[in-house]
PDB file of C-alpha atoms (C1' of nucleotides) in Angstrom:
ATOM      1  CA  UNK A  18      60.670  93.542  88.399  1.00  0.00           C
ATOM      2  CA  UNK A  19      59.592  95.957  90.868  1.00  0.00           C
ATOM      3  CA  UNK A  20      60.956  99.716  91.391  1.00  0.00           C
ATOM      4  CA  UNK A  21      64.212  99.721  91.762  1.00  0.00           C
ATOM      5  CA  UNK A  22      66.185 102.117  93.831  1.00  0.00           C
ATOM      6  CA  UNK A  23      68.209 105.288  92.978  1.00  0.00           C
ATOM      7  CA  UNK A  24      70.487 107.361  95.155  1.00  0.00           C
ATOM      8  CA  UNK A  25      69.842 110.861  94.748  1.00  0.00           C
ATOM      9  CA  UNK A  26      73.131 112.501  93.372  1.00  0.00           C
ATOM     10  CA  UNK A  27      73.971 113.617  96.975  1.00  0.00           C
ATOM     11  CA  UNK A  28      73.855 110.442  98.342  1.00  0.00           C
ATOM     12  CA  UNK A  29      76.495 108.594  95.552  1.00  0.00           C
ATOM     13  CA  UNK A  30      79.149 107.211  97.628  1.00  0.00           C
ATOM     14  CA  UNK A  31      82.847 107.221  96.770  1.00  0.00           C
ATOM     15  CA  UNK A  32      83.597 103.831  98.408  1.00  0.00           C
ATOM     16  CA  UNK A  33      80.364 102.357  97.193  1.00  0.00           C
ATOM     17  CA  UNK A  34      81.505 103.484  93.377  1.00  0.00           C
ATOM     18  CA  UNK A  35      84.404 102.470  93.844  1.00  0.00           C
ATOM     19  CA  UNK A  36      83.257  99.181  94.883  1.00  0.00           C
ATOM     20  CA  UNK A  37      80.738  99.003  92.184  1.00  0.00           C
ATOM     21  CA  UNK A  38      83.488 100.203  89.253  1.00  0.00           C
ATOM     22  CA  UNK A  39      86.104  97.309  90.690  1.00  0.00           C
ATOM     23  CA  UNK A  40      84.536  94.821  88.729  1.00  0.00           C
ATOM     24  CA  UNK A  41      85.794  93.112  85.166  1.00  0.00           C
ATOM     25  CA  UNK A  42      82.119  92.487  84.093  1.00  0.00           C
ATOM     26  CA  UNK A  43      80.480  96.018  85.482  1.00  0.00           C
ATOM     27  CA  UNK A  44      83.230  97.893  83.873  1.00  0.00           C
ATOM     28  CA  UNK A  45      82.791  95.958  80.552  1.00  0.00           C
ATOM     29  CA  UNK A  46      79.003  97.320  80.695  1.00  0.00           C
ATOM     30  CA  UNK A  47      79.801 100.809  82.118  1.00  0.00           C
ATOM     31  CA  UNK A  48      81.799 100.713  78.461  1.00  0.00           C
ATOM     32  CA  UNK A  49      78.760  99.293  76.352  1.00  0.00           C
ATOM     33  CA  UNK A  50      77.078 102.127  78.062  1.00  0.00           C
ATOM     34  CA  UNK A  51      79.901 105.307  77.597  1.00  0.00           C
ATOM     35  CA  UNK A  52      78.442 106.255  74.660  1.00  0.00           C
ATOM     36  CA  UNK A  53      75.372 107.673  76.789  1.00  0.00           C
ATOM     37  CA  UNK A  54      73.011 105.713  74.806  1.00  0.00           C
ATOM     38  CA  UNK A  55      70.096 104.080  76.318  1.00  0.00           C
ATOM     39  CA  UNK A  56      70.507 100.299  76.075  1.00  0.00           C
ATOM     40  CA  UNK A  57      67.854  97.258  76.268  1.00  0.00           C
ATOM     41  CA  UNK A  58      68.826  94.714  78.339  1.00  0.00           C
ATOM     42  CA  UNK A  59      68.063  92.529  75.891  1.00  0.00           C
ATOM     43  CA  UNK A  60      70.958  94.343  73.674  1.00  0.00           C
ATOM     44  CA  UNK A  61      73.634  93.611  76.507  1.00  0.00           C
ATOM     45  CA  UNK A  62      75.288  90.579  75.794  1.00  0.00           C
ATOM     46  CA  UNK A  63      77.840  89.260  78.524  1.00  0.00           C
ATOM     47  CA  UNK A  64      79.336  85.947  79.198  1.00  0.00           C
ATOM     48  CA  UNK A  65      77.141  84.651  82.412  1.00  0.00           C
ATOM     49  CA  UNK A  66      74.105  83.217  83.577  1.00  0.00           C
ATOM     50  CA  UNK A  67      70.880  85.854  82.805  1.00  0.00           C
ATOM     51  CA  UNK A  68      70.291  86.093  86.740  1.00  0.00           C
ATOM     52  CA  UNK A  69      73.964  86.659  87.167  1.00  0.00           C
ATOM     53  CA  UNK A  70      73.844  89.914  84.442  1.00  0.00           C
ATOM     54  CA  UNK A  71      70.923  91.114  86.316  1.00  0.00           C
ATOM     55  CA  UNK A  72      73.173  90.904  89.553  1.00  0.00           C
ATOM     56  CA  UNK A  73      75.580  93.160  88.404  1.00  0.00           C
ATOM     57  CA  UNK A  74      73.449  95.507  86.753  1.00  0.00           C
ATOM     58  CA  UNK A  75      71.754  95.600  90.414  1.00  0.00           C
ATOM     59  CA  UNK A  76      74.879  96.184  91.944  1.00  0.00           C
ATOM     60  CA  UNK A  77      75.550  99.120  89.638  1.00  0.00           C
ATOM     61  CA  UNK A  78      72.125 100.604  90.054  1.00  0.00           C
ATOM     62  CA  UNK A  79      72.349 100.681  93.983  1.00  0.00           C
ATOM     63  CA  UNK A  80      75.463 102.150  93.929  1.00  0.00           C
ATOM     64  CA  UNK A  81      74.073 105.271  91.655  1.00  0.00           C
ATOM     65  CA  UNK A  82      76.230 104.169  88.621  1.00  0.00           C
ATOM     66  CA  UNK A  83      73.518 103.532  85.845  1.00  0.00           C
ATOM     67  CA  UNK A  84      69.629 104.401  86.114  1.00  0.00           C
ATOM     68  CA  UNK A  85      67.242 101.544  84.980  1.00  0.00           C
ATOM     69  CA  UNK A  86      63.872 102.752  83.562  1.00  0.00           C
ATOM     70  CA  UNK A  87      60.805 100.240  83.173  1.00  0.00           C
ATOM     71  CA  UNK A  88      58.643  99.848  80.275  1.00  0.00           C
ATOM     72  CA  UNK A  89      56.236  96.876  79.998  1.00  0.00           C
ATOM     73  CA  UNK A  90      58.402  93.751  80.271  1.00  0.00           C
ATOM     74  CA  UNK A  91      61.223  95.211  79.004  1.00  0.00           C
ATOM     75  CA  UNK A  92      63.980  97.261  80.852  1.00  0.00           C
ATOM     76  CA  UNK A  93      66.355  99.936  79.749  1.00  0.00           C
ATOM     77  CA  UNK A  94      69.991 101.197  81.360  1.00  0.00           C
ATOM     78  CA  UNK A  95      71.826 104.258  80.920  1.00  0.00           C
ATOM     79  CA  UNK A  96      75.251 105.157  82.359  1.00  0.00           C
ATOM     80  CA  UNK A  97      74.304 108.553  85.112  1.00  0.00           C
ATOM     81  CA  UNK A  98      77.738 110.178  83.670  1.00  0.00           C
ATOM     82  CA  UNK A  99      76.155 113.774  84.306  1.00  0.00           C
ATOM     83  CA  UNK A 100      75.625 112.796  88.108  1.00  0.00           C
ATOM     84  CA  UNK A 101      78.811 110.958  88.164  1.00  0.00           C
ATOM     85  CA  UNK A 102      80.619 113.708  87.350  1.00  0.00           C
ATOM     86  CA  UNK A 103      79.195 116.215  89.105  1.00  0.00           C
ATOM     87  CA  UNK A 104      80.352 114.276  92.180  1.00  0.00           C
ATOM     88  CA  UNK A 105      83.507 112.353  91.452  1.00  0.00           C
ATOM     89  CA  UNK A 106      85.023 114.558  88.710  1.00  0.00           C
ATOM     90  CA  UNK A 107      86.702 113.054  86.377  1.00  0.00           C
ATOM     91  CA  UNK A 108      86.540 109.395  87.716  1.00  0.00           C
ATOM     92  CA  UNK A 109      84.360 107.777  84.898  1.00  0.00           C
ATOM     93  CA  UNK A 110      86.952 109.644  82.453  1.00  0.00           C
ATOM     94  CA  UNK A 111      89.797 108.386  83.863  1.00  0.00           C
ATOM     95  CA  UNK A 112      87.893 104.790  84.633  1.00  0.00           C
ATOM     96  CA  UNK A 113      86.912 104.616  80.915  1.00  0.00           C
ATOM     97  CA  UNK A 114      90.475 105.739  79.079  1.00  0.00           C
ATOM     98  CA  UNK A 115      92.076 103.065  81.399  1.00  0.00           C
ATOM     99  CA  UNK A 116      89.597 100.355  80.772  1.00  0.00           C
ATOM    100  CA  UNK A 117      89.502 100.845  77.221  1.00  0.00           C
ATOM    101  CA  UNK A 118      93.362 100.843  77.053  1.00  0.00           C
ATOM    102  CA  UNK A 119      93.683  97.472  78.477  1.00  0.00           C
ATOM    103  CA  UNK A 120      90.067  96.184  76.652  1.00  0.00           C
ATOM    104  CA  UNK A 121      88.980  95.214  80.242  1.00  0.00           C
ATOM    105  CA  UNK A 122      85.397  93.873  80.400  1.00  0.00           C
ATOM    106  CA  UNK A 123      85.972  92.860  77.050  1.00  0.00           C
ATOM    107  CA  UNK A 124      83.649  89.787  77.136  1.00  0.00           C
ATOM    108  CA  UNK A 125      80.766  92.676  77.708  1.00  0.00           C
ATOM    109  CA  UNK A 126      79.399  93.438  73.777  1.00  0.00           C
ATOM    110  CA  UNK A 127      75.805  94.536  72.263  1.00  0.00           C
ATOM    111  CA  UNK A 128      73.661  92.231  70.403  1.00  0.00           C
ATOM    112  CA  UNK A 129      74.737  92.234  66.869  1.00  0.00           C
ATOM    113  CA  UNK A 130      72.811  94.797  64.912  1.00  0.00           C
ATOM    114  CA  UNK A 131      72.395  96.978  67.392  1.00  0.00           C
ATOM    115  CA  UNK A 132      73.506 100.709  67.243  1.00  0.00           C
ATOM    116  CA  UNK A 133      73.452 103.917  69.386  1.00  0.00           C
ATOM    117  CA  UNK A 134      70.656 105.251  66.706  1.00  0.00           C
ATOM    118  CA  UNK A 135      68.246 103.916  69.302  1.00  0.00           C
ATOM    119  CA  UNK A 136      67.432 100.313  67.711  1.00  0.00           C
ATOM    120  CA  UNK A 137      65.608  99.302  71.452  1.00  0.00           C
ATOM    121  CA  UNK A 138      63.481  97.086  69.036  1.00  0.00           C
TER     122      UNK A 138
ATOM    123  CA  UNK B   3     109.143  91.506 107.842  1.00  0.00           C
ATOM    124  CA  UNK B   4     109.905  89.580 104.338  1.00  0.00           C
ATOM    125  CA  UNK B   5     110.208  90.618 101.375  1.00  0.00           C
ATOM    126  CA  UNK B   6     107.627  92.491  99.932  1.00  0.00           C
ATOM    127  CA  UNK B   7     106.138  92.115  96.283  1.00  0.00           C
ATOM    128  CA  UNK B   8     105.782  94.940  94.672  1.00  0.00           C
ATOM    129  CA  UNK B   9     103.566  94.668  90.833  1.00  0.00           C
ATOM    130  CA  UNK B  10     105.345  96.502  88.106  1.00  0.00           C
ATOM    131  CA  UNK B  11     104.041  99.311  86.332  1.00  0.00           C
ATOM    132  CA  UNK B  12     102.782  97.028  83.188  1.00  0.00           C
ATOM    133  CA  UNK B  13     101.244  94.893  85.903  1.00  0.00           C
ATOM    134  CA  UNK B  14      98.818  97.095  87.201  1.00  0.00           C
ATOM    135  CA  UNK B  15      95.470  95.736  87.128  1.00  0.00           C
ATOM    136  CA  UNK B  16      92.742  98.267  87.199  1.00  0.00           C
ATOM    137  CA  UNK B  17      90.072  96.002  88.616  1.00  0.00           C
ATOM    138  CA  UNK B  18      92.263  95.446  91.233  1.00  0.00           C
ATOM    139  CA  UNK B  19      93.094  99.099  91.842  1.00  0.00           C
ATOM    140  CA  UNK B  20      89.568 100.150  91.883  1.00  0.00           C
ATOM    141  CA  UNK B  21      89.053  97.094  94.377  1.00  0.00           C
ATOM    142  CA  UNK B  22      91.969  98.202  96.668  1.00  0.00           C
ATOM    143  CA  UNK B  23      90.653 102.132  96.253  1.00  0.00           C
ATOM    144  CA  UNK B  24      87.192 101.008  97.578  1.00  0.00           C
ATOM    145  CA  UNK B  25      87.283 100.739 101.019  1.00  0.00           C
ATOM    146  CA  UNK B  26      87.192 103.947 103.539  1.00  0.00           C
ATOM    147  CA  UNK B  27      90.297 102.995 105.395  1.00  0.00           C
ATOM    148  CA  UNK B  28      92.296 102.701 102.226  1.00  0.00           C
ATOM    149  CA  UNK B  29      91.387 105.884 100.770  1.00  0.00           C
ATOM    150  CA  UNK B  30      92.195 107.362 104.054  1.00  0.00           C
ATOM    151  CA  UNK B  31      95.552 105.938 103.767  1.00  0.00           C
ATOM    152  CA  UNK B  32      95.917 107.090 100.130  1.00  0.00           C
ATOM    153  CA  UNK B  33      94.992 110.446 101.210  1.00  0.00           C
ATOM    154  CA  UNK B  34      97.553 110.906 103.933  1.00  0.00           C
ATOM    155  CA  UNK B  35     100.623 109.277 101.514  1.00  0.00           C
ATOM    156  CA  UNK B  36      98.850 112.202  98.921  1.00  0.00           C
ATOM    157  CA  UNK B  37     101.257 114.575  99.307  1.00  0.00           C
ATOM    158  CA  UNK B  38     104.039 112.310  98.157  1.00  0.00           C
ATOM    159  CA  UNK B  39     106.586 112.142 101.096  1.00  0.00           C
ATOM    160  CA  UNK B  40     107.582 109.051 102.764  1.00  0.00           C
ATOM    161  CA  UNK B  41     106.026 107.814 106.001  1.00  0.00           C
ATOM    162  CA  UNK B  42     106.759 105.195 108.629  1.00  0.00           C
ATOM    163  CA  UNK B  43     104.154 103.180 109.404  1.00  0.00           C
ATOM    164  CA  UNK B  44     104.338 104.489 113.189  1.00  0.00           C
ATOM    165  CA  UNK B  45     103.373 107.702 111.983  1.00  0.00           C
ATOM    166  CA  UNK B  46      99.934 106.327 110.545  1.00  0.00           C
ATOM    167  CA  UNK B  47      97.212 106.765 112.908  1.00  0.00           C
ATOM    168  CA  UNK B  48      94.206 104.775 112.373  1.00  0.00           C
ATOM    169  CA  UNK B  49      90.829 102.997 114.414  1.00  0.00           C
ATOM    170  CA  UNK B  50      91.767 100.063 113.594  1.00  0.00           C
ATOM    171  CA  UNK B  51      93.925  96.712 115.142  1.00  0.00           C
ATOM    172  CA  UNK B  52      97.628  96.709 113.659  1.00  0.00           C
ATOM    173  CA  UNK B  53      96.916  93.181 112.150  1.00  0.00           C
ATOM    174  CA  UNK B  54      94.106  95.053 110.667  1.00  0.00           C
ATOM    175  CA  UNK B  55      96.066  98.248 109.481  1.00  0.00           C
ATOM    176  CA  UNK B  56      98.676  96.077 108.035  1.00  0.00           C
ATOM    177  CA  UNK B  57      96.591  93.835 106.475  1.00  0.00           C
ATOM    178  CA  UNK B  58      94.942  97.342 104.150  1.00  0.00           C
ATOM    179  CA  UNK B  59      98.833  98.477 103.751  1.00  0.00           C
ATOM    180  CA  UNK B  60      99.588  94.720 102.155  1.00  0.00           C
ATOM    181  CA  UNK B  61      96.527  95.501  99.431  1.00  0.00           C
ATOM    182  CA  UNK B  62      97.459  98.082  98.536  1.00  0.00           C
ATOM    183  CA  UNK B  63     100.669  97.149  98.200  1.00  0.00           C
ATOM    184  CA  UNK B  64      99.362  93.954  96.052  1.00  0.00           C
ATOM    185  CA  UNK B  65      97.666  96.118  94.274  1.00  0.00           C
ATOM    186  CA  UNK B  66     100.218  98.477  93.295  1.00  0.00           C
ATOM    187  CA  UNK B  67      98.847 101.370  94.804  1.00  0.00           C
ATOM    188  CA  UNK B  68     102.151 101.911  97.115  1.00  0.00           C
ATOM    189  CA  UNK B  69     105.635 101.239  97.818  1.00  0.00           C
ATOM    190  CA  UNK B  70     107.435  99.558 101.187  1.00  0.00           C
ATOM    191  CA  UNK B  71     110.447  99.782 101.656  1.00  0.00           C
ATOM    192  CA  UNK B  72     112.185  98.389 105.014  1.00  0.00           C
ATOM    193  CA  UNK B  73     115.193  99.883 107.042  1.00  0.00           C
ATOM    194  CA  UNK B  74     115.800  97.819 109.758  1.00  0.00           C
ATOM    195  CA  UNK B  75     112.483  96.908 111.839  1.00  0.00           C
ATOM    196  CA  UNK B  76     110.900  99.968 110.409  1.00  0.00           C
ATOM    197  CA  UNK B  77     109.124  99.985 108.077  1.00  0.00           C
ATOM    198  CA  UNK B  78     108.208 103.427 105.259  1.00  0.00           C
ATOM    199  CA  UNK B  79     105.614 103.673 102.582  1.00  0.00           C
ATOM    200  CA  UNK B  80     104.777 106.048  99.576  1.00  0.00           C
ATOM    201  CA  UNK B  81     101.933 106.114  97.501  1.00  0.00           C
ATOM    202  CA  UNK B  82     103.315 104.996  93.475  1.00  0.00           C
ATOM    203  CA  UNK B  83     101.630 108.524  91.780  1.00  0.00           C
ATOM    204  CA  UNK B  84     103.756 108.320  88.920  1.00  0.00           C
ATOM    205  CA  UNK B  85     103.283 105.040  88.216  1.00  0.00           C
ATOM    206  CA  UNK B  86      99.424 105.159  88.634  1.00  0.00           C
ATOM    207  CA  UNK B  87      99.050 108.205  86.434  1.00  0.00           C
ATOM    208  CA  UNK B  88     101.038 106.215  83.827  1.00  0.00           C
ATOM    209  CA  UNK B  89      98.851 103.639  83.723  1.00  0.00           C
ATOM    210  CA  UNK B  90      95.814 105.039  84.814  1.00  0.00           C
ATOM    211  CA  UNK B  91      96.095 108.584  83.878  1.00  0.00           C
ATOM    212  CA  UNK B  92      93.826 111.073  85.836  1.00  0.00           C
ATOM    213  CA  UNK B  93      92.409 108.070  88.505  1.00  0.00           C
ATOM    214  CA  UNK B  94      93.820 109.628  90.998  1.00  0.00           C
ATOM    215  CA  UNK B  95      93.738 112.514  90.914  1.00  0.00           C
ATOM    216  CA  UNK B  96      90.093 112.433  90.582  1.00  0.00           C
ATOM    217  CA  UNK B  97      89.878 109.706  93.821  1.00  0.00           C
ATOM    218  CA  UNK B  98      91.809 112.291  95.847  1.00  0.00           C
ATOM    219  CA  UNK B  99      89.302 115.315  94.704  1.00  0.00           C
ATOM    220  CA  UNK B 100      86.557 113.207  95.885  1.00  0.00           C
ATOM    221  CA  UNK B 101      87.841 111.922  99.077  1.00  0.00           C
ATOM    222  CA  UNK B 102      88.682 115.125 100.126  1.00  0.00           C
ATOM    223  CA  UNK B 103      85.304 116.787  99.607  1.00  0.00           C
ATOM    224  CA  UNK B 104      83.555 114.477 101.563  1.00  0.00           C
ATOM    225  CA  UNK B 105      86.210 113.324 104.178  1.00  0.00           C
ATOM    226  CA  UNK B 106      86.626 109.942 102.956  1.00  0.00           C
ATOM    227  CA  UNK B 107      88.665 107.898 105.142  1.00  0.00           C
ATOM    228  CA  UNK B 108      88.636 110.696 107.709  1.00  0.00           C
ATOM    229  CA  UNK B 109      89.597 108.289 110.395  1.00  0.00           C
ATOM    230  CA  UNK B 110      93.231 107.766 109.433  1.00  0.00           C
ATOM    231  CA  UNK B 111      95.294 110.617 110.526  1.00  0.00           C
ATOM    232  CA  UNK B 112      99.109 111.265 110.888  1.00  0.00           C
ATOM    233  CA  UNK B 113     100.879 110.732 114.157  1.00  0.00           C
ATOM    234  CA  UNK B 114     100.849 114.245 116.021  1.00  0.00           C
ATOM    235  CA  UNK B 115     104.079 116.290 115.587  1.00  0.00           C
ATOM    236  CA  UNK B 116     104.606 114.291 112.378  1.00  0.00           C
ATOM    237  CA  UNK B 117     104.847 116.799 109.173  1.00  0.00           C
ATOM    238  CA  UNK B 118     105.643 116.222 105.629  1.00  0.00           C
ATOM    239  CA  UNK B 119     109.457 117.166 106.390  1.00  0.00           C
ATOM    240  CA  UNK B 120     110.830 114.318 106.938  1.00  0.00           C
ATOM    241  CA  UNK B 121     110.315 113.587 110.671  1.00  0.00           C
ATOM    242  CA  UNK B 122     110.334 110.183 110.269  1.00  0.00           C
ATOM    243  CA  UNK B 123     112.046 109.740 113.929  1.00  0.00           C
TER     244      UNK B 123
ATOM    245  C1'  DT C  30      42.855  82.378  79.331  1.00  0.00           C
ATOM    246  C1'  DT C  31      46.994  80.474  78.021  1.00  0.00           C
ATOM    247  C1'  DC C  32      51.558  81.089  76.413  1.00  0.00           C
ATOM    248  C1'  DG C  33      55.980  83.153  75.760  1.00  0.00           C
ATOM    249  C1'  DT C  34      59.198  86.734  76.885  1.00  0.00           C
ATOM    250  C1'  DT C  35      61.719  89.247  80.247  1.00  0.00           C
ATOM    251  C1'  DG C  36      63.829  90.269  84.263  1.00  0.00           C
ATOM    252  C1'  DT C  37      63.861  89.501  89.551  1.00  0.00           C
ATOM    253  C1'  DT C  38      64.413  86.794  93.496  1.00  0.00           C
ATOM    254  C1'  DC C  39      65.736  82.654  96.080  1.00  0.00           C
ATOM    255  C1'  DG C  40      68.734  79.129  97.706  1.00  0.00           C
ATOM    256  C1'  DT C  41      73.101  77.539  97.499  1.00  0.00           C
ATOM    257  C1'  DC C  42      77.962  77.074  96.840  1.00  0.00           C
ATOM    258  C1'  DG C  43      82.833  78.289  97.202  1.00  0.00           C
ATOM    259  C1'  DA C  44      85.950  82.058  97.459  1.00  0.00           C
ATOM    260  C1'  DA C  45      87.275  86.326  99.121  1.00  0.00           C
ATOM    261  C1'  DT C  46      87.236  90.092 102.709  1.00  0.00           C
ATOM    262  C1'  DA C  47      87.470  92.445 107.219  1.00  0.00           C
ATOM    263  C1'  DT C  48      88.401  92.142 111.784  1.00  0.00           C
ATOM    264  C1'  DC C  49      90.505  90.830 116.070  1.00  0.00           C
ATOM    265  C1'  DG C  50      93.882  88.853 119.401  1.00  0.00           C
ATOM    266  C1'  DA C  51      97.781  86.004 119.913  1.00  0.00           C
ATOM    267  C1'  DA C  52     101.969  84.285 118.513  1.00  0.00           C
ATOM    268  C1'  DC C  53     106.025  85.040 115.961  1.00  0.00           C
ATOM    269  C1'  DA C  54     110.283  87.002 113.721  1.00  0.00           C
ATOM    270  C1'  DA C  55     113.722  90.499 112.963  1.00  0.00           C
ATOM    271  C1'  DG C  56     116.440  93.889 114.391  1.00  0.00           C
ATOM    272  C1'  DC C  57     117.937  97.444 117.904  1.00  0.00           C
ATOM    273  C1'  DT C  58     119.512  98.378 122.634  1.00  0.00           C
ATOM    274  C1'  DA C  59     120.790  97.796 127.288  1.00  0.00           C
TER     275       DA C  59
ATOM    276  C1'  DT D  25     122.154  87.519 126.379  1.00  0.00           C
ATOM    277  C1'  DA D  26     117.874  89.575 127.512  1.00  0.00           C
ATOM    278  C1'  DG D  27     114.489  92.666 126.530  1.00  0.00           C
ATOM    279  C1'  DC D  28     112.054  96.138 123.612  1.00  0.00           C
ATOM    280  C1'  DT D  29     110.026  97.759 119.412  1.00  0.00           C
ATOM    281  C1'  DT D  30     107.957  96.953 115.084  1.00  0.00           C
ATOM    282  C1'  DG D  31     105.541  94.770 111.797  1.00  0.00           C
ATOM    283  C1'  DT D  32     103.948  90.104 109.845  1.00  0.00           C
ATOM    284  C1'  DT D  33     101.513  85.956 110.103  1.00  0.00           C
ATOM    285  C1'  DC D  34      98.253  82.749 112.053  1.00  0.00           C
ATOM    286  C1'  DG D  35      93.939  81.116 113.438  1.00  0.00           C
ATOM    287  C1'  DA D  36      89.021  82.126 114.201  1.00  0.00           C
ATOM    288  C1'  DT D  37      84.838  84.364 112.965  1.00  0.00           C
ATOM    289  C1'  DA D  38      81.526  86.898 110.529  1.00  0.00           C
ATOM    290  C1'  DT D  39      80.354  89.006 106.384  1.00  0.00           C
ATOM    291  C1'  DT D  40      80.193  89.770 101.633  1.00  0.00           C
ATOM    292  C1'  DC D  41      80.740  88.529  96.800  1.00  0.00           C
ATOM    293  C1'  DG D  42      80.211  86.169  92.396  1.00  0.00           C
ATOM    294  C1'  DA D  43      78.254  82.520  90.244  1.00  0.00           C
ATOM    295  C1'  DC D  44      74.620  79.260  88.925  1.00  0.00           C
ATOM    296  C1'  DG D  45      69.980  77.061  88.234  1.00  0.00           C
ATOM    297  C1'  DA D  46      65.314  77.141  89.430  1.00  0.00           C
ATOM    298  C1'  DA D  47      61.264  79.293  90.632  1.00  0.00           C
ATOM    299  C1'  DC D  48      58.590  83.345  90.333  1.00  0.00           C
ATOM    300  C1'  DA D  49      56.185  87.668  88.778  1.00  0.00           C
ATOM    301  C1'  DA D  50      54.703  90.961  85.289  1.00  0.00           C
ATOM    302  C1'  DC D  51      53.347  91.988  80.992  1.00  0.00           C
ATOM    303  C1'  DG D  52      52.140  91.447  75.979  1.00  0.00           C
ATOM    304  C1'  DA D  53      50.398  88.436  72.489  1.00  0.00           C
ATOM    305  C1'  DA D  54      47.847  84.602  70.550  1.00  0.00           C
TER     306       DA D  54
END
DNA sequence: TTCGTTGTTCGTCGAATATCGAACAAGCTA
DNA sequence: TAGCTTGTTCGATATTCGACGAACAACGAA
């Protein structure tokens, strides 16, 4: 639970996005997360072990994909589509009409009763 | 030298594409096929073994990404842009914009005196 | 202070990946 | 037939990845 890292926007790399984006499970949360709401972690509901989710959210993170802000005990994600696509252009776009055409990452969901109106408790 | 499977178009997997799209030799590859005209593997220039080099031409082969097609011991390849755009409309397009603004895959390189014009010997 | 919640880290496992050199197979060519 | 070229396949190795449970750390609440 310490600070996590960030890649500036200059420093996003293609391979490393690529890498991170090649993933059934991290695309299923890139999804939960299109809508550029800011999500509890809590909220993200996905079919593996709790240390496993954090995994991938880690791997997304490093690679400059999502942007995880502390607050107390709790942790919230958001996707970095501005940053994203100022460097890859169009690639989330393209990722996201693809993925959501096929329903990949499908297992990924949000708690039940939570909405992009900001319900983070 | 055998027979080579190729995925059809309904088979694409887009995990699998973004997997086979994340590694700097690949995109280097992808990048020289870019411009849509046949090459012989001869022609492809790259820092790596040939075990290695045809080990990235098989994934991405696996993976859909391009096409082999043998005439005699030679051997030709072409990237599948139609059939990636069907599927995966705007990926990459997008992949290519990046790569080229940062060199991605700058390593691989066409055989000199090769050109898009056929000169496949 | 003592819990309970939340998320990270560790250790481990099997599977996959990247790389090389060497051996091999298939087809020309002399 | 013998050799050459071309690309694949086979080990061998080192690395990375995805997954899990367990232990840990940080914080808020009782």
């Amino acid at each position: 639970m310490r600070h996590a890292h960030h890649p500036a926007t200059e420093e996003l790399s293609l391979p490393e996005t690529m890498a991170a984006l090649s993933d059934p499970l991290r695309i299923g949360l890139v999804r939960v997360l299109a809508d550029g709401a800011e999500r509890g972690w809590g909220e993200l509901r996905a079919p593996v072990a709790k240390s496993t989710l954090s995994h991938h959210l880690r791997v997304l993170r490093d690679a400059g994909v999502t942007r995880t802000r502390q607050e107390g005990t709790r942790c919230f994600v958001t996707l970095r589509r501005q940053d994203l696509d100022e460097r890859f252009p169009g690639l989330v776009e393209a990722l996201l009409g693809a993925a959501d055409a096929e329903d990949v990452g499908g297992g990924v969901h949000l708690a039940p009763g939570a909405d992009s109106t900001g319900a983070c408790r």
